[in-house]
PDB file of N, CA and C in Angstrom:
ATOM      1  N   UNK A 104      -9.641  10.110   8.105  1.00  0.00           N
ATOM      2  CA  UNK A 104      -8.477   9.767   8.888  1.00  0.00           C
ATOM      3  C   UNK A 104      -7.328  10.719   8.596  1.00  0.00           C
ATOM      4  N   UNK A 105      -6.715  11.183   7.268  1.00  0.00           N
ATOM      5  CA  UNK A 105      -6.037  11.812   6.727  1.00  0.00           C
ATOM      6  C   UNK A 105      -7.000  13.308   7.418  1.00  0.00           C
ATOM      7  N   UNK A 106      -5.599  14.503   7.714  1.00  0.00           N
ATOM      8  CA  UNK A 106      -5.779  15.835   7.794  1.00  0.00           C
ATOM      9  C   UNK A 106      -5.806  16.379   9.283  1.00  0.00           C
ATOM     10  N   UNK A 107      -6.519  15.904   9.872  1.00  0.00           N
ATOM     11  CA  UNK A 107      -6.637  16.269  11.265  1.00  0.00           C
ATOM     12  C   UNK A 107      -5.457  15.642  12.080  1.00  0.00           C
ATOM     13  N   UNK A 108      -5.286  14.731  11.909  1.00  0.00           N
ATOM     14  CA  UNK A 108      -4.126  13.949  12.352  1.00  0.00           C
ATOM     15  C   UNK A 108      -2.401  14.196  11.954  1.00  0.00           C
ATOM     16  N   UNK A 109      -2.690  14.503  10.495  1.00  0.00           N
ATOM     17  CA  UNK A 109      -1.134  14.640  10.356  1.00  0.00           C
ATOM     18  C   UNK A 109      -1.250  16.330   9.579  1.00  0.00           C
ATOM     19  N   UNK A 110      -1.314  17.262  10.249  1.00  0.00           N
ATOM     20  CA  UNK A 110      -1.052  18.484   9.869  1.00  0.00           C
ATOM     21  C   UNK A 110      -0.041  18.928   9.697  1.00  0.00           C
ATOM     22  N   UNK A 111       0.819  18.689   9.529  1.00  0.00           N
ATOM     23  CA  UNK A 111       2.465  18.834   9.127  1.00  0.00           C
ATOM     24  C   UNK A 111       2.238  18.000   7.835  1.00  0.00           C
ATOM     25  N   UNK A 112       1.318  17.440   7.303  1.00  0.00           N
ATOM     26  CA  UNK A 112       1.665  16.689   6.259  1.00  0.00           C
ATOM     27  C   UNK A 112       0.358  16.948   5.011  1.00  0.00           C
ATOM     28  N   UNK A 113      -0.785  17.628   5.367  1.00  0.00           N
ATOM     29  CA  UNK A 113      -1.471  17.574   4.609  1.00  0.00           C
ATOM     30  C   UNK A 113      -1.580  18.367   3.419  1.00  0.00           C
ATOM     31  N   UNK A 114      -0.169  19.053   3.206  1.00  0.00           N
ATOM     32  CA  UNK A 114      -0.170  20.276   1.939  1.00  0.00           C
ATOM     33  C   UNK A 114       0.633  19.165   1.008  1.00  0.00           C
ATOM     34  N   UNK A 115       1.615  18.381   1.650  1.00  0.00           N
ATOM     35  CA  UNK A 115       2.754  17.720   1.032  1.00  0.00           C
ATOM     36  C   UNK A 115       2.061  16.725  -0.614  1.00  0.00           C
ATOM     37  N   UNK A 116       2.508  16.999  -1.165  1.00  0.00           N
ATOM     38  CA  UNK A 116       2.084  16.028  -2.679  1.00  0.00           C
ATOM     39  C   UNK A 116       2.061  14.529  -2.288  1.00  0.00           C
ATOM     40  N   UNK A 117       3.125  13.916  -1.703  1.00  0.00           N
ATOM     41  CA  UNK A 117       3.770  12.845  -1.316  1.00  0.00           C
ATOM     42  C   UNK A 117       2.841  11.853  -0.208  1.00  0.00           C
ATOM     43  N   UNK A 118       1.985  12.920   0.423  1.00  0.00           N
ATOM     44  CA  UNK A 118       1.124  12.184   1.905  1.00  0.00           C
ATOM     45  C   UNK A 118       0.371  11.181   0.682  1.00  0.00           C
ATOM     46  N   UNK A 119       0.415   9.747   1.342  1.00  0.00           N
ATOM     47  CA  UNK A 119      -0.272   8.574   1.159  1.00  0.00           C
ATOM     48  C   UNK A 119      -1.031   8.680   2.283  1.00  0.00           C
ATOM     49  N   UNK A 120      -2.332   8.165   1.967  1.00  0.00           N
ATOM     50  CA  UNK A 120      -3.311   7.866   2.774  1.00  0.00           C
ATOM     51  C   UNK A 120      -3.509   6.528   3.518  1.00  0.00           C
ATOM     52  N   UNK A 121      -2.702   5.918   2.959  1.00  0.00           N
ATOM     53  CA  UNK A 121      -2.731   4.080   3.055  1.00  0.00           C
ATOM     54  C   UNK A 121      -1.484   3.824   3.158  1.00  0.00           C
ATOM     55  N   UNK A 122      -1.731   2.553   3.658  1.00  0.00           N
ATOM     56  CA  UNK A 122       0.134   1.732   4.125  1.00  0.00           C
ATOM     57  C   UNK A 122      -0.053   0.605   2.777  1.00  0.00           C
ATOM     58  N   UNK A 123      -0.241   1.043   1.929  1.00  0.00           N
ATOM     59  CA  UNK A 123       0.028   0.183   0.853  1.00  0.00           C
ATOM     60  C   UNK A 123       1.545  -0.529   0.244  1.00  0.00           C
ATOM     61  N   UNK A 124       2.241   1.088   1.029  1.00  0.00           N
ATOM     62  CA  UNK A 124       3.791   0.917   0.992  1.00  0.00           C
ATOM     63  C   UNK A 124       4.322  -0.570   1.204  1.00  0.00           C
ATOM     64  N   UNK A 125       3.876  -0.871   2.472  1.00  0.00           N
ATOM     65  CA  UNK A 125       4.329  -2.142   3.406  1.00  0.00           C
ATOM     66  C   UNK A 125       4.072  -3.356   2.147  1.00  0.00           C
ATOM     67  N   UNK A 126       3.323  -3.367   1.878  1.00  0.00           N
ATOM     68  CA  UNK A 126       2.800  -4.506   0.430  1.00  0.00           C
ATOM     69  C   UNK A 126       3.202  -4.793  -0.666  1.00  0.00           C
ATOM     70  N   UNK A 127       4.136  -3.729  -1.036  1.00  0.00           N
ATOM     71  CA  UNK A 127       4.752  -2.970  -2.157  1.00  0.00           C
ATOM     72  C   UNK A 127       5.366  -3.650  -2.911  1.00  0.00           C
ATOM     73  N   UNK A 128       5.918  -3.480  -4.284  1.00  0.00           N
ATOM     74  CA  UNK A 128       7.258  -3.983  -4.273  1.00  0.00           C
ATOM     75  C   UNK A 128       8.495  -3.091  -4.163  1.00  0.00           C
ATOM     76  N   UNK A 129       9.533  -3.787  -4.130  1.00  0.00           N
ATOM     77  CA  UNK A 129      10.818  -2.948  -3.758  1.00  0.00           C
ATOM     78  C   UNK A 129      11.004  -1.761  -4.651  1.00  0.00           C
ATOM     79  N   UNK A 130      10.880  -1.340  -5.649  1.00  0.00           N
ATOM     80  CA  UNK A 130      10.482  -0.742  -6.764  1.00  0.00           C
ATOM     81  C   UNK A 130       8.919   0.599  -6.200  1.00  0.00           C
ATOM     82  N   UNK A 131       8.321   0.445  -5.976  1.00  0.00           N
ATOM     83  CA  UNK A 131       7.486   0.775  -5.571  1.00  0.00           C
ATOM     84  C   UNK A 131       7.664   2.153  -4.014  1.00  0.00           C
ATOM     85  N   UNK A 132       8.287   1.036  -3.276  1.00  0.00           N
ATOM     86  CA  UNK A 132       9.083   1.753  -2.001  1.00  0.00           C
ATOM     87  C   UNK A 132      10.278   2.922  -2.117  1.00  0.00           C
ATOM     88  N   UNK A 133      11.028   2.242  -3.133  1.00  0.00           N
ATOM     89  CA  UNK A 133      12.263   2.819  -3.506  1.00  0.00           C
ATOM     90  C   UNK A 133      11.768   4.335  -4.218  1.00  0.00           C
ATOM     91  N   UNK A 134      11.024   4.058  -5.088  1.00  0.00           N
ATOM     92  CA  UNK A 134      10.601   5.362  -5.545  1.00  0.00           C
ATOM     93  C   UNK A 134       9.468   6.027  -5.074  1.00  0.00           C
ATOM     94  N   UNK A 135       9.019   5.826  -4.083  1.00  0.00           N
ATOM     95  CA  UNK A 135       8.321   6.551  -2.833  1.00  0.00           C
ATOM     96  C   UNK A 135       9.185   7.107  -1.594  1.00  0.00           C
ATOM     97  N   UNK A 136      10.417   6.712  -1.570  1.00  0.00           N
ATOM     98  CA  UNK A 136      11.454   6.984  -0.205  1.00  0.00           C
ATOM     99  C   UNK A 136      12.347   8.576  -1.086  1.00  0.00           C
ATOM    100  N   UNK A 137      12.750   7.895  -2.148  1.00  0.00           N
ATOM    101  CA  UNK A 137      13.489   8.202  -2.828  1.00  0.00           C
ATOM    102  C   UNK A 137      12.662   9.893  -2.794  1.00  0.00           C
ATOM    103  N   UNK A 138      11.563   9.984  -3.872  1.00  0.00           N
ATOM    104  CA  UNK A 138      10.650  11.556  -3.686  1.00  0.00           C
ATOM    105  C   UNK A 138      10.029  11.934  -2.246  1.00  0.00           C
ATOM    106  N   UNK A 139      10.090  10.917  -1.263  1.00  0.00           N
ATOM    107  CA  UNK A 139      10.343  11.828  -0.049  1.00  0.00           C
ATOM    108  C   UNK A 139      11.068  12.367   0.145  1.00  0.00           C
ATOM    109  N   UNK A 140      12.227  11.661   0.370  1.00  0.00           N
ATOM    110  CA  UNK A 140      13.463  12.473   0.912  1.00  0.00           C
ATOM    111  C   UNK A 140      14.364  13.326  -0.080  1.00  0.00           C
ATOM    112  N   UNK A 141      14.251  13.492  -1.527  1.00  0.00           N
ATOM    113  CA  UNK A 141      14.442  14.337  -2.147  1.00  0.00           C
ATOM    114  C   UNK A 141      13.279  15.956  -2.048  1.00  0.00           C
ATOM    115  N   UNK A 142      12.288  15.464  -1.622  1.00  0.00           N
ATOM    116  CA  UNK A 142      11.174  16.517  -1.229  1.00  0.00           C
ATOM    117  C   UNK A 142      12.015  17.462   0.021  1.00  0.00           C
ATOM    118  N   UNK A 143      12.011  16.842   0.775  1.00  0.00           N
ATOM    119  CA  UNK A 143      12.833  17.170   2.030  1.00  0.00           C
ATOM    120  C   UNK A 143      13.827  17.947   1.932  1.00  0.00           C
ATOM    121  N   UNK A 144      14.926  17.199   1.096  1.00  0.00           N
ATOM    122  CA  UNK A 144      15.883  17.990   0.959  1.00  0.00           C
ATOM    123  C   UNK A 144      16.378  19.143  -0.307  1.00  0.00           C
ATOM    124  N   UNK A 145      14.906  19.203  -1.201  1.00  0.00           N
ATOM    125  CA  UNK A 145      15.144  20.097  -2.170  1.00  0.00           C
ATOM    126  C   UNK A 145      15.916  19.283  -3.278  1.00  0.00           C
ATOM    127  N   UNK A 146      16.278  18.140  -3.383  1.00  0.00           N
ATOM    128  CA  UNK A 146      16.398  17.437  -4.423  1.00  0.00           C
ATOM    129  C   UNK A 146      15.628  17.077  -5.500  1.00  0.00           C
ATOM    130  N   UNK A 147      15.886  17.734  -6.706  1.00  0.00           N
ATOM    131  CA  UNK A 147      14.823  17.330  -8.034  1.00  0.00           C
ATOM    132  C   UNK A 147      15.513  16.173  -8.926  1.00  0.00           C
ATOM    133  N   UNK A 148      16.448  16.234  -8.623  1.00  0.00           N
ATOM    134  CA  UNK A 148      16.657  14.489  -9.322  1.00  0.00           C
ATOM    135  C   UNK A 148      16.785  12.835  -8.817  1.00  0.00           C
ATOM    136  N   UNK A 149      16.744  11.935  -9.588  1.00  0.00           N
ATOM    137  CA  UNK A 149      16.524  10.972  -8.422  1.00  0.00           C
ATOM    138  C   UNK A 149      17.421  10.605  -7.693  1.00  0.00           C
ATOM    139  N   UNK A 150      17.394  10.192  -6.659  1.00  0.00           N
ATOM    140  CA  UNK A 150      18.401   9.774  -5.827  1.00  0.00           C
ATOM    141  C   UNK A 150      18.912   8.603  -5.862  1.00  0.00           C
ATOM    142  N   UNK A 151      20.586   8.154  -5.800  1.00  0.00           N
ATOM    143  CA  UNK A 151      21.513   7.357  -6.152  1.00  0.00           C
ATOM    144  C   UNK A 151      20.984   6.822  -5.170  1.00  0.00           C
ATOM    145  N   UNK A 152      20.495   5.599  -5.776  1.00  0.00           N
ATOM    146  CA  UNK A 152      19.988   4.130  -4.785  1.00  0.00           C
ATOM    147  C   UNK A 152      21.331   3.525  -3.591  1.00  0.00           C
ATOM    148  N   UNK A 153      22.561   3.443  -4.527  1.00  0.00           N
ATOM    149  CA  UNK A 153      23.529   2.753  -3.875  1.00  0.00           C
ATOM    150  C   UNK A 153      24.277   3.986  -3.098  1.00  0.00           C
ATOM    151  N   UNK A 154      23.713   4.984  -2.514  1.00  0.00           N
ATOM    152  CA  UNK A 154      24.955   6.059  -2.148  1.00  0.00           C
ATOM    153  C   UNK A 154      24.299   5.947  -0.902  1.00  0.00           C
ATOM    154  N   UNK A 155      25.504   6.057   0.415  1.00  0.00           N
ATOM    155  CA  UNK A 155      24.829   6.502   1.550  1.00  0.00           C
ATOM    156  C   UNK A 155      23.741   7.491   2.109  1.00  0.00           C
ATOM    157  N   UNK A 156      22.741   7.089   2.453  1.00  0.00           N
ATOM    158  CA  UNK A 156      22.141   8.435   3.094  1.00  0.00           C
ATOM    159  C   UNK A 156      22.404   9.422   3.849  1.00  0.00           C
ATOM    160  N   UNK A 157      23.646   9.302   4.156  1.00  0.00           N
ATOM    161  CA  UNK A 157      24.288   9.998   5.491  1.00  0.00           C
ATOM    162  C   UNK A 157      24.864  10.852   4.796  1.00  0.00           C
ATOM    163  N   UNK A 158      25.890  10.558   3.561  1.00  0.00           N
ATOM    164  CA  UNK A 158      26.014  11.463   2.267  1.00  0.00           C
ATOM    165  C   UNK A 158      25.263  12.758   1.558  1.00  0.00           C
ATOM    166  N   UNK A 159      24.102  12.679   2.032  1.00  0.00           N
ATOM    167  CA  UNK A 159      22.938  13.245   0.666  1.00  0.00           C
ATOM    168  C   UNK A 159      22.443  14.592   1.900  1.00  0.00           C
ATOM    169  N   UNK A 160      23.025  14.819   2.902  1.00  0.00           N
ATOM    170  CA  UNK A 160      22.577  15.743   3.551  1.00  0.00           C
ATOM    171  C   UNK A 160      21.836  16.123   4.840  1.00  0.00           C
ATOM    172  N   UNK A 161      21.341  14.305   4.899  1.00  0.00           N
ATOM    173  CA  UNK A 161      20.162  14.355   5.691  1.00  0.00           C
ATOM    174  C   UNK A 161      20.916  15.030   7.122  1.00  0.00           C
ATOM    175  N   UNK A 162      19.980  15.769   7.957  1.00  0.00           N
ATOM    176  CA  UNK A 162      19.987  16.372   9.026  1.00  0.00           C
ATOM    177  C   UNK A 162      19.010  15.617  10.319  1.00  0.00           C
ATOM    178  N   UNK A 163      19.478  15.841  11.459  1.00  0.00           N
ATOM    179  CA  UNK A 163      18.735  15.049  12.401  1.00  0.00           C
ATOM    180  C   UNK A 163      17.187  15.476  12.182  1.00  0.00           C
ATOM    181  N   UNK A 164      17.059  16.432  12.291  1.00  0.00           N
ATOM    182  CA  UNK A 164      15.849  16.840  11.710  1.00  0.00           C
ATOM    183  C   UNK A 164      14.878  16.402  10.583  1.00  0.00           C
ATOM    184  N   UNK A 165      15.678  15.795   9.409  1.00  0.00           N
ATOM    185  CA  UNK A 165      15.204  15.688   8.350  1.00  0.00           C
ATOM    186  C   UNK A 165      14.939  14.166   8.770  1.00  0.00           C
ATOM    187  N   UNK A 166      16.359  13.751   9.561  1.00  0.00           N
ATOM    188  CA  UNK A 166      15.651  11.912   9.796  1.00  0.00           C
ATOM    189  C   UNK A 166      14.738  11.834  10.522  1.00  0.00           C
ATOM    190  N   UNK A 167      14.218  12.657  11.690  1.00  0.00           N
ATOM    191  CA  UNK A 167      12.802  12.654  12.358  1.00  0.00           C
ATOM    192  C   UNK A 167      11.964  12.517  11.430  1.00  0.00           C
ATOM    193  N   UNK A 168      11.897  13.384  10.104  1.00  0.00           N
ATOM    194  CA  UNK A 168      10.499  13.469   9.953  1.00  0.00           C
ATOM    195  C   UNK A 168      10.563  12.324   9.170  1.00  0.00           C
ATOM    196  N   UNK A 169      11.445  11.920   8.419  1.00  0.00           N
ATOM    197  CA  UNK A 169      12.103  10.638   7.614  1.00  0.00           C
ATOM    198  C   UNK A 169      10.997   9.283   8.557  1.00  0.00           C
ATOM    199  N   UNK A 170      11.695   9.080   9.676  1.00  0.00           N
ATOM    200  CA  UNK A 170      11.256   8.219  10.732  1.00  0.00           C
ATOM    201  C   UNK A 170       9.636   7.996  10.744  1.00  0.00           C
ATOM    202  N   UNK A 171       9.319   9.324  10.909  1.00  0.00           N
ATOM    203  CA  UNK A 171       7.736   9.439  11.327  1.00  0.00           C
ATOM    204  C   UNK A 171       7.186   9.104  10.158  1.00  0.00           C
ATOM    205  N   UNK A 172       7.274   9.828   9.071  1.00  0.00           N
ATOM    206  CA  UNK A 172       6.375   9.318   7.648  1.00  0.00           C
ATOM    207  C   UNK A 172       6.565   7.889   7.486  1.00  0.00           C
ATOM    208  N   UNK A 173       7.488   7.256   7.576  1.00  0.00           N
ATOM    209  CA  UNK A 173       8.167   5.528   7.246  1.00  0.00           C
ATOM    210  C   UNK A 173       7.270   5.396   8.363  1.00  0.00           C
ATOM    211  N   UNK A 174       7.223   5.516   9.249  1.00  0.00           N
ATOM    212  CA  UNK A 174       6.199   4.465  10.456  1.00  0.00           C
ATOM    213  C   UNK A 174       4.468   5.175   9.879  1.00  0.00           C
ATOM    214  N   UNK A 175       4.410   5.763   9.476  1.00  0.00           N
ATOM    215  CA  UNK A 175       2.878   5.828   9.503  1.00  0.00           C
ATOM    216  C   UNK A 175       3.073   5.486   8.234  1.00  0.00           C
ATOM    217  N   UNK A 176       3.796   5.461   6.907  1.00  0.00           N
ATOM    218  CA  UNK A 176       3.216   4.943   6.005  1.00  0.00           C
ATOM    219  C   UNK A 176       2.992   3.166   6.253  1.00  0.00           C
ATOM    220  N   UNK A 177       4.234   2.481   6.567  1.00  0.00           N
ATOM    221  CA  UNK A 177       4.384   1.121   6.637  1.00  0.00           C
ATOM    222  C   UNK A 177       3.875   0.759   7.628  1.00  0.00           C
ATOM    223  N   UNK A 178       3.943   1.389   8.752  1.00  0.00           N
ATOM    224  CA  UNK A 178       4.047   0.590  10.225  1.00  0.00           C
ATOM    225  C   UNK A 178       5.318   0.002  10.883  1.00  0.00           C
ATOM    226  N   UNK A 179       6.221   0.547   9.883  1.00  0.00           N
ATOM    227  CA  UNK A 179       7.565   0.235  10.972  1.00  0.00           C
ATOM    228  C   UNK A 179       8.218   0.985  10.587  1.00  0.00           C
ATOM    229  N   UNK A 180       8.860   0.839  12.392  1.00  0.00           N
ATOM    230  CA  UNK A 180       9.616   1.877  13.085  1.00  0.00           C
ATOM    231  C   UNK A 180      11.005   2.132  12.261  1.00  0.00           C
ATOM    232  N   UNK A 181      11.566   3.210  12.216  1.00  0.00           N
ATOM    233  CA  UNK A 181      12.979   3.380  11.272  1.00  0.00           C
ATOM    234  C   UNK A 181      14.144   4.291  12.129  1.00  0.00           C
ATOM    235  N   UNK A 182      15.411   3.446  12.910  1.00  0.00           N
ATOM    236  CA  UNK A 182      15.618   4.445  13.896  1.00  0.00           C
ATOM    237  C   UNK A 182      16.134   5.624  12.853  1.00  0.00           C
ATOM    238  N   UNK A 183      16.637   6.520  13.379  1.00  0.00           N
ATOM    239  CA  UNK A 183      16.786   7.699  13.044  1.00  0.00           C
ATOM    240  C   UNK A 183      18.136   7.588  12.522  1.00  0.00           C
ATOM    241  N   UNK A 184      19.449   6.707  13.141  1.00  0.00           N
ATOM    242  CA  UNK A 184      20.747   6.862  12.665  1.00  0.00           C
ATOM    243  C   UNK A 184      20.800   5.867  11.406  1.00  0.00           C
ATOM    244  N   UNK A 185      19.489   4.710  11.201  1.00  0.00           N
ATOM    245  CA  UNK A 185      19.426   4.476   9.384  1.00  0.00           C
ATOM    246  C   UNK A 185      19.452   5.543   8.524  1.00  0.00           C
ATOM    247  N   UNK A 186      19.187   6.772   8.676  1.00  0.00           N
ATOM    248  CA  UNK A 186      18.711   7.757   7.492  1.00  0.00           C
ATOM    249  C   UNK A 186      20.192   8.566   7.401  1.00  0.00           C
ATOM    250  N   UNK A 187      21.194   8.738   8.976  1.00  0.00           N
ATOM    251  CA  UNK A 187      22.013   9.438   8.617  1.00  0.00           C
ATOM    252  C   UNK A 187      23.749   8.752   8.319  1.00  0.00           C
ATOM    253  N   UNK A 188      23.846   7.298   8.509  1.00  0.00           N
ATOM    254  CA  UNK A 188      24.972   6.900   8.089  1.00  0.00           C
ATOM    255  C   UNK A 188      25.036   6.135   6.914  1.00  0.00           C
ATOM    256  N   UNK A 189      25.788   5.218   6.941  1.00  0.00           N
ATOM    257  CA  UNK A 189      26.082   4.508   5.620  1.00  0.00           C
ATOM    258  C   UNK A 189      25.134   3.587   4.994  1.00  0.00           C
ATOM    259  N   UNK A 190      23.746   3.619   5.393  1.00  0.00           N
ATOM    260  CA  UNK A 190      22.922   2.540   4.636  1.00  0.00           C
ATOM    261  C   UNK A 190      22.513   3.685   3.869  1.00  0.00           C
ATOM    262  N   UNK A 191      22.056   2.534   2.851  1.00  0.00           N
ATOM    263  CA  UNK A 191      22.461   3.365   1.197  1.00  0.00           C
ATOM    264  C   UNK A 191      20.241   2.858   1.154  1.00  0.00           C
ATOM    265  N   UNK A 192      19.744   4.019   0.590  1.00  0.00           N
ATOM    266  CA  UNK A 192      18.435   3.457  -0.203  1.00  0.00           C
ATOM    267  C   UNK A 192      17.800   2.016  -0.240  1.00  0.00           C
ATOM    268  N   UNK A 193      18.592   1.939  -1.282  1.00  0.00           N
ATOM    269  CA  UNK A 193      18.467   0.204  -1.378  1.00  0.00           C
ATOM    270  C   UNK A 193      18.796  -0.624  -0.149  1.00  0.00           C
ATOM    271  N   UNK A 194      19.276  -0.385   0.754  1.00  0.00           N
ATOM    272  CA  UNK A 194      19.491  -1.036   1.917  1.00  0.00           C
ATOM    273  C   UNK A 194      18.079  -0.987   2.877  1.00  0.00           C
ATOM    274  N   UNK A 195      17.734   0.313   2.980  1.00  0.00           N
ATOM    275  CA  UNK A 195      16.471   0.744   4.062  1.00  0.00           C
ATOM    276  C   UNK A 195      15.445  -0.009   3.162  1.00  0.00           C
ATOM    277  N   UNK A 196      15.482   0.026   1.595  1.00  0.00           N
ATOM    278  CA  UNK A 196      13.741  -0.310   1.001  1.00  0.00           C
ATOM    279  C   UNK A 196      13.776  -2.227   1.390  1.00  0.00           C
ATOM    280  N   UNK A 197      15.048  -3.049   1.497  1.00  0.00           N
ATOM    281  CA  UNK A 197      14.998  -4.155   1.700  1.00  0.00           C
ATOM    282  C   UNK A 197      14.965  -4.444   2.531  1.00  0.00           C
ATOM    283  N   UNK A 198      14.802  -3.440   3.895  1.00  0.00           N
ATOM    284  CA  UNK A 198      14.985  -3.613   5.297  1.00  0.00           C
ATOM    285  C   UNK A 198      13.157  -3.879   5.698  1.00  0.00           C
ATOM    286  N   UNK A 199      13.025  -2.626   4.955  1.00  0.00           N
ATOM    287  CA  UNK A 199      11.120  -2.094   4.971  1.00  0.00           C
ATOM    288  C   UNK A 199      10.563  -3.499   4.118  1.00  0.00           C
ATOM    289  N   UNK A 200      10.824  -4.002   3.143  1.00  0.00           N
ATOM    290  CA  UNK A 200      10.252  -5.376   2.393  1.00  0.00           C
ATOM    291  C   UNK A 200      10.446  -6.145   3.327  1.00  0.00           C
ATOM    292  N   UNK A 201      11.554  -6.970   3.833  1.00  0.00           N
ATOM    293  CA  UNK A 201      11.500  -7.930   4.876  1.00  0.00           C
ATOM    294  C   UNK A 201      10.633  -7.629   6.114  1.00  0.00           C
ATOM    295  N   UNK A 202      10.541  -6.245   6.344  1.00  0.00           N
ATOM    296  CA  UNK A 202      10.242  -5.916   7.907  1.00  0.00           C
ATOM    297  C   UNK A 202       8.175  -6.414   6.924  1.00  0.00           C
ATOM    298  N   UNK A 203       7.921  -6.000   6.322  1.00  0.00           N
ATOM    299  CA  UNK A 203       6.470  -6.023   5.816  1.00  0.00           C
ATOM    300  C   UNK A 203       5.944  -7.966   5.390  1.00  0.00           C
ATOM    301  N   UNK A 204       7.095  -8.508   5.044  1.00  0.00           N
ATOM    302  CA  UNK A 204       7.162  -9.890   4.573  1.00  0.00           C
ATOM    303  C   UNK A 204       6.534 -10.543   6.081  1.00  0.00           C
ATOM    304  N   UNK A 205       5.328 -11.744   5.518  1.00  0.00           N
ATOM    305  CA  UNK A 205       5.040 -12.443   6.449  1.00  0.00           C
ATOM    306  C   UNK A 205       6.000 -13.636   7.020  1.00  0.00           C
ATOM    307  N   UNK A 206       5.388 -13.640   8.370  1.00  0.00           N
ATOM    308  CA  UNK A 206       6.504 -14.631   8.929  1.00  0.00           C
ATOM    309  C   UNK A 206       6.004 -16.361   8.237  1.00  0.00           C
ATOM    310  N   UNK A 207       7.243 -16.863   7.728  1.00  0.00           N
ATOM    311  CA  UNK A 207       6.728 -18.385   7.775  1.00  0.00           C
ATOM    312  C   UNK A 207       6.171 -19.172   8.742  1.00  0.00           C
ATOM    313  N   UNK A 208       5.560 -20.375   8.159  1.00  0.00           N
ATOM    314  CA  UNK A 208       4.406 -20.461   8.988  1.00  0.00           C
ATOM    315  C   UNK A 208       5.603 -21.551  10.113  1.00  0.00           C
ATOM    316  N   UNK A 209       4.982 -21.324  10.896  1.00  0.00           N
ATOM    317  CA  UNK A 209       6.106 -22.424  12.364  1.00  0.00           C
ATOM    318  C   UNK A 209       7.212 -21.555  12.246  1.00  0.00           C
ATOM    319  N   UNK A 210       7.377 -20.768  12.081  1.00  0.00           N
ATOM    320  CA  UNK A 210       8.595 -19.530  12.864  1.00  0.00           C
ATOM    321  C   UNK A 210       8.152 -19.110  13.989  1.00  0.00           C
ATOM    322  N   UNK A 211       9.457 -18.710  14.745  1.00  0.00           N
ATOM    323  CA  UNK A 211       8.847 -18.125  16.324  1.00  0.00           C
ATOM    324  C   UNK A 211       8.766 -17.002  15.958  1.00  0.00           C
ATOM    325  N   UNK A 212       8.029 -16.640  16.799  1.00  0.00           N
ATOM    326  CA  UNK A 212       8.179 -14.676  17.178  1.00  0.00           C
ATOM    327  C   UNK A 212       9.263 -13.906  17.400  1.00  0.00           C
TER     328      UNK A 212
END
């Protein structure tokens, strides 16, 4: 499944093969988002959980690919202006936990 499909991604250290992400714990996500998007942007240290992302550089560009890896790792969608304004890390990994959390049972759709 991996290689043929995501060729923009198959040199990257970071490509997961599995949406294990979605299952995760917050901890787990956080420091999987975190060495993406420090990958991305040439960042070797870790990234300030509580600081905006919109802060740290990201480029429309960089939130595309931001977007695309978050939907094929998890399965959900991440618009593009989460990565470049004021939600901070910790905001998107609790967004991605709830969005992965099952619905209670007798909740609507």
């Amino acid at each position: 499944m991996a290689g043929a499909d995501r060729p923009l991604n198959e040199s990257r250290e970071y490509a997961i093969t599995t949406t294990d992400h979605a299952h995760g714990t917050a901890e787990s996500a956080g420091a999987w988002l975190s060495r993406l998007i420090g990958e991305l942007l040439g960042i070797d240290e870790e990234l300030p959980a509580d600081r905006p992302l919109g802060e740290l550089g990201i480029d429309s560009l960089t939130a595309a690919q931001l977007s695309v890896e978050v939907e094929e790792r998890t399965g959900a969608t991440v618009a593009l202006d989460r990565f470049l304004g004021d939600e901070t890390l910790d905001d998107l990994v609790r967004a991605l936990r709830a969005d992965a959390a099952p619905a209670a049972p007798g909740a609507a759709a």
